[in-house]
Structure formats: C-alpha cells, structure tokens
Short mmCIF file of C-alpha atoms in Angstrom, two decimals:
data_model
loop_
_atom_site.label_atom_id
_atom_site.label_comp_id
_atom_site.label_asym_id
_atom_site.label_seq_id
_atom_site.Cartn_x
_atom_site.Cartn_y
_atom_site.Cartn_z
CA UNK A 932 -0.07 -0.03 -0.04
CA UNK A 933 2.84 2.52 0.99
CA UNK A 934 6.59 2.86 0.76
CA UNK A 935 7.68 4.95 4.01
CA UNK A 936 9.87 6.93 1.58
CA UNK A 937 7.02 8.21 -0.40
CA UNK A 938 4.60 9.38 2.53
CA UNK A 939 3.76 13.07 1.80
CA UNK A 940 1.19 13.93 4.31
CA UNK A 941 1.01 13.33 8.28
CA UNK A 942 -2.14 13.71 10.48
CA UNK A 943 -1.13 13.59 13.99
CA UNK A 944 -3.22 13.73 17.05
CA UNK A 945 -0.59 15.17 19.29
CA UNK A 946 -3.14 14.81 22.53
CA UNK A 947 -6.39 13.18 23.50
CA UNK A 948 -6.80 15.76 26.02
CA UNK A 949 -9.36 18.80 25.76
CA UNK A 950 -11.07 21.17 27.79
CA UNK A 951 -14.38 21.17 25.78
CA UNK A 952 -17.28 18.76 25.90
CA UNK A 953 -18.71 18.73 22.47
CA UNK A 954 -21.66 16.30 22.85
CA UNK A 955 -20.93 14.83 19.57
CA UNK A 956 -17.36 13.90 20.41
CA UNK A 957 -16.38 10.59 21.11
CA UNK A 958 -14.22 11.58 23.95
CA UNK A 959 -17.16 11.89 26.26
CA UNK A 960 -20.62 10.22 26.40
CA UNK A 961 -22.72 12.75 24.84
CA UNK A 962 -20.63 15.62 26.16
CA UNK A 963 -21.22 14.36 29.68
CA UNK A 964 -19.29 11.56 31.32
CA UNK A 965 -15.67 10.41 30.13
CA UNK A 966 -16.15 7.45 27.75
CA UNK A 967 -14.92 4.43 29.96
CA UNK A 968 -12.91 3.25 26.99
CA UNK A 969 -10.84 6.39 26.67
CA UNK A 970 -7.34 7.18 27.77
CA UNK A 971 -5.42 10.24 28.25
CA UNK A 972 -2.56 10.49 25.98
CA UNK A 973 0.02 13.14 24.52
CA UNK A 974 3.09 13.31 22.38
CA UNK A 975 5.83 15.34 23.94
CA UNK A 976 8.66 16.73 21.55
CA UNK A 977 11.08 14.12 22.91
CA UNK A 978 8.49 11.61 22.15
CA UNK A 979 7.97 12.95 18.32
CA UNK A 980 11.64 13.32 17.68
CA UNK A 981 11.90 9.61 18.71
CA UNK A 982 9.13 8.38 16.47
CA UNK A 983 9.75 10.53 13.24
CA UNK A 984 13.35 10.78 12.21
CA UNK A 985 14.70 14.01 10.71
CA UNK A 986 14.90 12.32 7.24
CA UNK A 987 11.33 11.79 7.22
CA UNK A 988 10.11 15.19 8.62
CA UNK A 989 12.41 16.40 5.75
CA UNK A 990 10.46 14.75 2.93
CA UNK A 991 7.15 15.48 3.99
CA UNK A 992 4.47 18.00 2.09
CA UNK A 993 2.36 18.53 5.03
CA UNK A 994 1.62 17.78 8.62
CA UNK A 995 -1.98 18.51 9.97
CA UNK A 996 -2.74 18.37 13.89
CA UNK A 997 -6.28 17.88 14.22
CA UNK A 998 -7.80 15.66 17.12
CA UNK A 999 -10.65 12.89 16.69
CA UNK A 1000 -10.50 12.98 20.56
CA UNK A 1001 -8.43 16.02 21.71
CA UNK A 1002 -7.32 19.47 20.79
CA UNK A 1003 -3.80 20.35 19.92
CA UNK A 1004 -3.38 23.70 21.66
CA UNK A 1005 -4.07 21.74 25.16
CA UNK A 1006 -0.97 19.61 24.38
CA UNK A 1007 2.19 21.15 26.34
CA UNK A 1008 4.50 21.15 23.50
CA UNK A 1009 2.45 21.82 20.37
CA UNK A 1010 4.38 24.95 19.43
CA UNK A 1011 7.61 23.67 20.12
CA UNK A 1012 6.90 20.66 17.94
CA UNK A 1013 5.61 22.74 15.31
CA UNK A 1014 8.95 25.11 15.42
CA UNK A 1015 11.09 21.95 15.40
CA UNK A 1016 9.40 20.51 12.25
CA UNK A 1017 9.64 24.07 10.70
CA UNK A 1018 13.73 23.93 11.27
CA UNK A 1019 13.97 20.95 9.33
CA UNK A 1020 11.72 21.40 6.67
CA UNK A 1021 11.28 25.09 5.68
CA UNK A 1022 8.73 24.26 2.83
CA UNK A 1023 6.17 22.00 4.67
CA UNK A 1024 2.62 23.18 5.17
CA UNK A 1025 1.47 23.04 8.49
CA UNK A 1026 -2.10 23.20 9.34
CA UNK A 1027 -4.19 22.65 12.76
CA UNK A 1028 -7.59 22.32 13.77
CA UNK A 1029 -8.69 23.91 17.30
CA UNK A 1030 -11.50 25.17 19.35
CA UNK A 1031 -9.05 28.22 20.09
CA UNK A 1032 -10.22 28.63 23.72
CA UNK A 1033 -7.16 28.38 25.50
CA UNK A 1034 -3.10 29.85 25.60
CA UNK A 1035 -2.13 33.28 26.11
CA UNK A 1036 -1.26 36.03 23.74
CA UNK A 1037 2.36 35.29 23.27
CA UNK A 1038 1.52 31.66 22.64
CA UNK A 1039 -0.71 32.81 19.57
CA UNK A 1040 2.00 35.12 18.34
CA UNK A 1041 4.91 32.60 18.38
CA UNK A 1042 2.40 29.96 16.78
CA UNK A 1043 1.93 32.57 13.78
CA UNK A 1044 5.69 33.00 13.34
CA UNK A 1045 5.97 29.05 12.69
CA UNK A 1046 3.58 29.89 9.51
CA UNK A 1047 1.11 27.13 10.52
CA UNK A 1048 -2.61 27.55 9.09
CA UNK A 1049 -5.20 27.43 11.75
CA UNK A 1050 -8.82 26.24 11.38
CA UNK A 1051 -11.06 27.61 14.25
CA UNK A 1052 -14.12 25.74 14.89
CA UNK A 1053 -16.54 28.13 15.94
CA UNK A 1054 -20.27 27.58 15.66
CA UNK A 1055 -22.20 30.59 15.82
CA UNK A 1056 -22.19 33.89 17.89
CA UNK A 1057 -21.86 34.48 21.70
CA UNK A 1058 -25.45 33.11 22.57
CA UNK A 1059 -24.96 29.78 20.56
CA UNK A 1060 -21.52 28.75 19.94
CA UNK A 1061 -21.16 27.09 23.44
CA UNK A 1062 -24.22 24.85 23.08
CA UNK A 1063 -22.04 22.63 21.11
CA UNK A 1064 -18.76 23.88 21.99
CA UNK A 1065 -19.45 23.30 25.60
CA UNK A 1066 -16.94 24.86 28.32
CA UNK A 1067 -15.19 26.80 25.78
CA UNK A 1068 -15.14 30.69 25.90
CA UNK A 1069 -16.54 32.63 22.35
CA UNK A 1070 -15.06 35.80 23.27
CA UNK A 1071 -11.63 34.30 24.32
CA UNK A 1072 -11.61 32.34 20.85
CA UNK A 1073 -12.14 35.37 18.74
CA UNK A 1074 -9.33 37.40 20.91
CA UNK A 1075 -6.93 34.52 20.39
CA UNK A 1076 -7.90 34.43 16.40
CA UNK A 1077 -7.59 37.97 16.15
CA UNK A 1078 -4.00 37.86 17.96
CA UNK A 1079 -2.99 34.95 15.68
CA UNK A 1080 -4.21 36.79 12.52
CA UNK A 1081 -2.70 40.54 13.72
CA UNK A 1082 0.91 38.62 14.02
CA UNK A 1083 0.71 37.26 10.32
CA UNK A 1084 -0.87 34.00 10.99
CA UNK A 1085 -3.57 32.53 8.46
CA UNK A 1086 -6.90 31.34 9.87
CA UNK A 1087 -9.94 29.97 8.75
CA UNK A 1088 -13.30 29.95 10.33
CA UNK A 1089 -15.20 26.38 10.05
CA UNK A 1090 -19.01 26.64 11.28
CA UNK A 1091 -20.96 23.50 12.48
CA UNK A 1092 -24.45 24.10 11.81
CA UNK A 1093 -27.32 23.26 13.85
CA UNK A 1094 -31.17 24.20 13.97
CA UNK A 1095 -30.07 26.51 16.99
CA UNK A 1096 -27.20 28.45 15.04
CA UNK A 1097 -27.83 28.34 11.20
CA UNK A 1098 -29.74 31.71 11.33
CA UNK A 1099 -26.45 33.27 12.38
CA UNK A 1100 -24.38 31.79 9.43
CA UNK A 1101 -24.21 34.90 7.34
CA UNK A 1102 -23.46 37.28 10.48
CA UNK A 1103 -20.80 34.80 11.29
CA UNK A 1104 -19.50 34.96 7.84
CA UNK A 1105 -19.29 38.91 8.06
CA UNK A 1106 -17.64 38.57 11.25
CA UNK A 1107 -15.01 36.15 10.17
CA UNK A 1108 -14.23 39.01 7.09
CA UNK A 1109 -14.03 41.86 9.73
CA UNK A 1110 -11.46 39.69 11.76
CA UNK A 1111 -9.29 38.84 8.53
CA UNK A 1112 -9.99 35.23 8.36
CA UNK A 1113 -8.99 33.85 5.00
CA UNK A 1114 -12.02 32.03 4.64
CA UNK A 1115 -15.39 30.57 5.92
CA UNK A 1116 -17.09 27.59 5.55
CA UNK A 1117 -20.04 25.58 6.76
CA UNK A 1118 -20.26 21.92 7.94
CA UNK A 1119 -23.31 19.83 8.08
CA UNK A 1120 -23.46 16.52 10.30
CA UNK A 1121 -25.35 13.25 10.17
CA UNK A 1122 -24.42 12.45 13.67
CA UNK A 1123 -27.50 12.38 15.31
CA UNK A 1124 -29.81 9.86 17.17
CA UNK A 1125 -33.50 9.90 16.17
CA UNK A 1126 -32.96 12.81 14.23
CA UNK A 1127 -31.93 14.92 17.43
CA UNK A 1128 -28.98 14.64 20.05
CA UNK A 1129 -29.35 15.03 23.64
CA UNK A 1130 -26.90 16.67 25.25
CA UNK A 1131 -25.41 15.66 28.65
CA UNK A 1132 -23.98 17.40 31.73
CA UNK A 1133 -20.97 16.11 33.49
CA UNK A 1134 -23.09 13.79 36.02
CA UNK A 1135 -24.81 12.42 32.91
CA UNK A 1136 -28.24 14.26 33.32
CA UNK A 1137 -29.85 15.73 30.58
CA UNK A 1138 -28.47 19.16 29.32
CA UNK A 1139 -30.01 20.50 26.30
CA UNK A 1140 -31.00 18.95 22.67
CA UNK A 1141 -29.24 19.59 19.41
CA UNK A 1142 -31.66 19.57 16.28
CA UNK A 1143 -30.32 18.96 12.84
CA UNK A 1144 -30.68 21.53 9.95
CA UNK A 1145 -32.59 20.52 6.88
CA UNK A 1146 -29.30 19.65 5.39
CA UNK A 1147 -28.36 17.28 8.09
CA UNK A 1148 -31.80 15.69 7.73
CA UNK A 1149 -31.18 14.93 4.19
CA UNK A 1150 -27.75 13.34 5.20
CA UNK A 1151 -29.69 11.27 7.71
CA UNK A 1152 -32.16 10.07 5.34
CA UNK A 1153 -29.09 9.04 2.95
CA UNK A 1154 -28.03 7.03 5.92
CA UNK A 1155 -30.99 5.79 6.91
CA UNK A 1156 -31.69 4.69 3.41
CA UNK A 1157 -28.43 2.45 3.36
CA UNK A 1158 -27.27 4.83 0.26
CA UNK A 1159 -23.60 4.01 1.47
CA UNK A 1160 -23.76 0.18 1.43
CA UNK A 1161 -23.09 -1.87 -0.83
CA UNK A 1162 -20.35 0.24 -2.13
CA UNK A 1163 -18.96 -0.60 -5.62
CA UNK A 1164 -15.33 0.03 -4.81
CA UNK A 1165 -12.92 2.00 -2.33
CA UNK A 1166 -11.10 4.71 -3.41
CA UNK A 1167 -8.83 5.44 -0.44
CA UNK A 1168 -8.14 9.05 0.24
CA UNK A 1169 -5.25 8.52 2.44
CA UNK A 1170 -3.68 6.42 -0.04
CA UNK A 1171 -4.13 9.19 -2.57
CA UNK A 1172 -2.46 11.62 -0.55
CA UNK A 1173 0.33 9.15 0.43
CA UNK A 1174 -0.99 9.88 3.94
CA UNK A 1175 -0.67 8.37 7.50
CA UNK A 1176 -2.40 8.94 10.69
CA UNK A 1177 -0.57 8.88 14.07
CA UNK A 1178 -2.75 8.77 17.36
CA UNK A 1179 -1.71 10.28 20.31
CA UNK A 1180 -1.15 6.62 21.71
CA UNK A 1181 1.13 5.97 19.04
CA UNK A 1182 -1.07 3.77 16.90
CA UNK A 1183 -0.52 4.26 13.22
CA UNK A 1184 -3.25 3.73 10.44
CA UNK A 1185 -3.91 5.41 6.80
CA UNK A 1186 -6.29 7.58 8.27
CA UNK A 1187 -7.93 8.90 11.55
CA UNK A 1188 -11.47 6.77 10.88
CA UNK A 1189 -9.55 3.63 11.13
CA UNK A 1190 -8.66 4.20 14.55
CA UNK A 1191 -10.91 2.29 16.32
CA UNK A 1192 -8.90 1.27 19.52
CA UNK A 1193 -10.93 3.69 21.69
CA UNK A 1194 -14.38 2.48 20.92
CA UNK A 1195 -16.37 0.08 22.99
CA UNK A 1196 -14.78 -3.07 22.43
CA UNK A 1197 -18.07 -4.59 21.38
CA UNK A 1198 -18.84 -2.10 19.10
CA UNK A 1199 -19.43 -3.28 15.61
CA UNK A 1200 -16.61 -1.35 13.72
CA UNK A 1201 -13.93 -2.06 16.34
CA UNK A 1202 -14.97 -5.95 16.44
CA UNK A 1203 -14.84 -5.43 12.18
CA UNK A 1204 -11.49 -4.01 12.15
CA UNK A 1205 -9.62 -6.36 14.78
CA UNK A 1206 -11.17 -9.44 13.26
CA UNK A 1207 -9.93 -8.86 10.02
CA UNK A 1208 -6.60 -7.00 10.83
CA UNK A 1209 -5.83 -7.27 14.32
CA UNK A 1210 -4.37 -4.94 16.83
CA UNK A 1211 -3.12 -1.40 15.77
CA UNK A 1212 0.62 -1.44 15.46
CA UNK A 1213 2.06 1.24 17.73
CA UNK A 1214 5.11 3.74 17.83
CA UNK A 1215 5.96 2.64 21.35
CA UNK A 1216 6.79 -0.73 20.57
CA UNK A 1217 7.97 -0.67 16.69
CA UNK A 1218 9.51 2.09 14.41
CA UNK A 1219 7.62 3.61 11.65
CA UNK A 1220 9.97 1.42 9.17
CA UNK A 1221 8.95 -1.62 10.97
CA UNK A 1222 5.18 -1.03 10.96
CA UNK A 1223 5.56 -0.52 6.94
CA UNK A 1224 7.57 -3.55 6.53
CA UNK A 1225 5.13 -5.69 8.60
CA UNK A 1226 2.44 -5.75 5.69
CA UNK A 1227 0.00 -4.03 7.95
CA UNK A 1228 -0.87 -1.66 5.41
CA UNK A 1229 -1.27 -4.07 2.67
CA UNK A 1230 -3.92 -6.06 4.87
CA UNK A 1231 -5.88 -3.05 5.16
CA UNK A 1232 -5.80 -3.05 1.49
CA UNK A 1233 -6.35 -6.59 0.62
CA UNK A 1234 -10.06 -6.22 2.54
CA UNK A 1235 -11.02 -3.75 -0.44
CA UNK A 1236 -11.78 -6.27 -3.06
CA UNK A 1237 -14.21 -8.59 -1.41
CA UNK A 1238 -14.99 -7.45 2.09
CA UNK A 1239 -14.12 -3.94 2.80
CA UNK A 1240 -13.70 -2.77 6.48
CA UNK A 1241 -17.01 -1.01 7.65
CA UNK A 1242 -14.79 2.11 8.32
CA UNK A 1243 -13.36 2.11 4.40
CA UNK A 1244 -17.08 1.65 3.17
CA UNK A 1245 -18.50 4.46 5.12
CA UNK A 1246 -15.86 7.09 4.25
CA UNK A 1247 -14.16 6.00 1.04
CA UNK A 1248 -16.87 3.91 -0.58
CA UNK A 1249 -18.00 5.11 -4.12
CA UNK A 1250 -21.55 6.07 -3.66
CA UNK A 1251 -23.61 9.32 -4.34
CA UNK A 1252 -23.04 11.84 -1.23
CA UNK A 1253 -25.21 14.20 -3.13
CA UNK A 1254 -22.68 16.87 -3.23
CA UNK A 1255 -23.19 17.72 0.20
CA UNK A 1256 -20.22 18.39 2.73
CA UNK A 1257 -20.76 16.18 5.76
CA UNK A 1258 -19.46 14.16 8.21
CA UNK A 1259 -20.68 10.64 9.71
#
C-alpha cells in the first residue's frame, strides 16, 4: 500500500486531552461523563523526535494536527513541535484544527511565526457557540484568533451548523471577514440519534437537545436508506495523498477513521477491524519502518476487493453523497 519514503502527509493527533465537552465527540458520552474506553495520551517533543526521524520530516509535504479526541492547543509541546518541524523542513505546509479557547497572547504570536495555518471551530455567536462547544469561551476564541491573524497567521473559520445556529451563518461570515479570516465554511453533520442529539451534563443528566438543519436531515435520510452500502469500490483518500495518521497513543493507521482502538470493545466497527486486521501497531513498540515492513497496510488494502472494512466503506466507498459537505 505504502512505501515509507513516499509518505507526503501526516495527520497527527498530538493529544487526546481537551477542555471542551462537545456532545458528539467520542471522548465523552454525549458531552457528559468521560468515555470509559478512553485514555489520556499526549506526544511530547522528545517522543516526537524519537518517532519521526529527521529524514522523514524533511520529505513531508504537510503535517496536520487535528484530534479525533483531543485539541492540539491543550498539549504541552504543540508550539515546540511545530517549531522543530519548521527548523527541519522550511517548505512543509503546517495546519491545525482547534476550538481556540486556550493559551495566552504570546503563544498565539509565536505560533503565527511558525507559519501554521489554523482552522478555528466556531459554531455561532456568543449566545449559541457554546451549545455545542461546551466549556469554551467565545470571546476568548475571537481574541486568540485576532491575535494570531494580526501576528501574520492565516486563519480559517469552520462553522458546524445546527438548527439553533444556522440563522447566524451570514452574520458569522461577515464577522470572519471583519476579523481577517482567510475563509469561512459551513459543515453539516449526520451524527444524530433519532433526528436529534441529547447533550448531557458531566453527571450524566440531560442538558439540552441539538436539532439538525434541513441539510443534516437529508444526510440522515441517506444514511437511513443505506445509500452508502453496498459500495461498488473503495477509493482510499489516504492512499491517494500518501498519508498516514498517528494517534496520541502511538497507533498508526492510514487515516483517523480507522483508529477504532478507543471504541467500546463490543462496537461493530472495532470488532470488524480487529477480526480482519488485528491490533493496531504502535510507535511505542515499533519504528515507522518496522510498521511499514510488517505488511500491515497491505492487509488493510486487501480487504477492499471482497470485504471492505466498515470504516473504509463508510468514508471512502464510491457512492453518491449528493454533493453535500458532511461528516458521519
């Protein structure tokens, strides 16, 4: 599937820690209690240097920090790792996705100096943003974004749309222009339970309900109708980009969708992966070269012919998604 010397892009989850309680994030149960299958992990600068040889960093086209569980700005060494990468590879494209609700002014100024492009997840205005990005500070986020932009950083605003905030899309778009964001985009999600999503408090009691937009309802109907199954073939986005994903616990996969190790051991997608592939290899026990030499990636690709992994079918199966930008 891959040759290590041809890898161009790395998706890195530097930490599984986060101060937010987003209801649809798998780190918590509907934004409430911590997922019992979840572990706190973080990659230090020392560990990063051990896992990724200088010659490997030098060959990369891009490195993207975005957590499936955590937020990069919470990790202790995020800035130092970006600075280290930039010192080795002056041409690499560095990007990060964050809720933006942490760190001081000087940290954001230094981050801008490393030429990291930042996507801020901002889902509405002051009265609606934290209904999804629970425990984040809207005004602090805008302050951090403005500091970053004024220091020369390129920032992008990604708006996750719900019924409660979709009426604010245009106002947020104008706000993004006023603040100097490079781009404003809207994302819809199909991650609902019975066409709604109950947000929970930390103690597990009901908080508020998230309702889908009309576009999200179309996505839900596609999923319910089984529009994604069966797939005619798999076109792996990670393979096309020569990309790998490295989780905060050191597990390596082609993409973040295949990192199912944090899921309930009885979940269908985790059982499906482990039955066909086995355990994820980890950089705590193997070098990158050893993982590539093991045939692990080829084993994943071999499933695509007759019995694709569930996650591969869902994310990279060749089906009609009606041209909608969405996530499942």
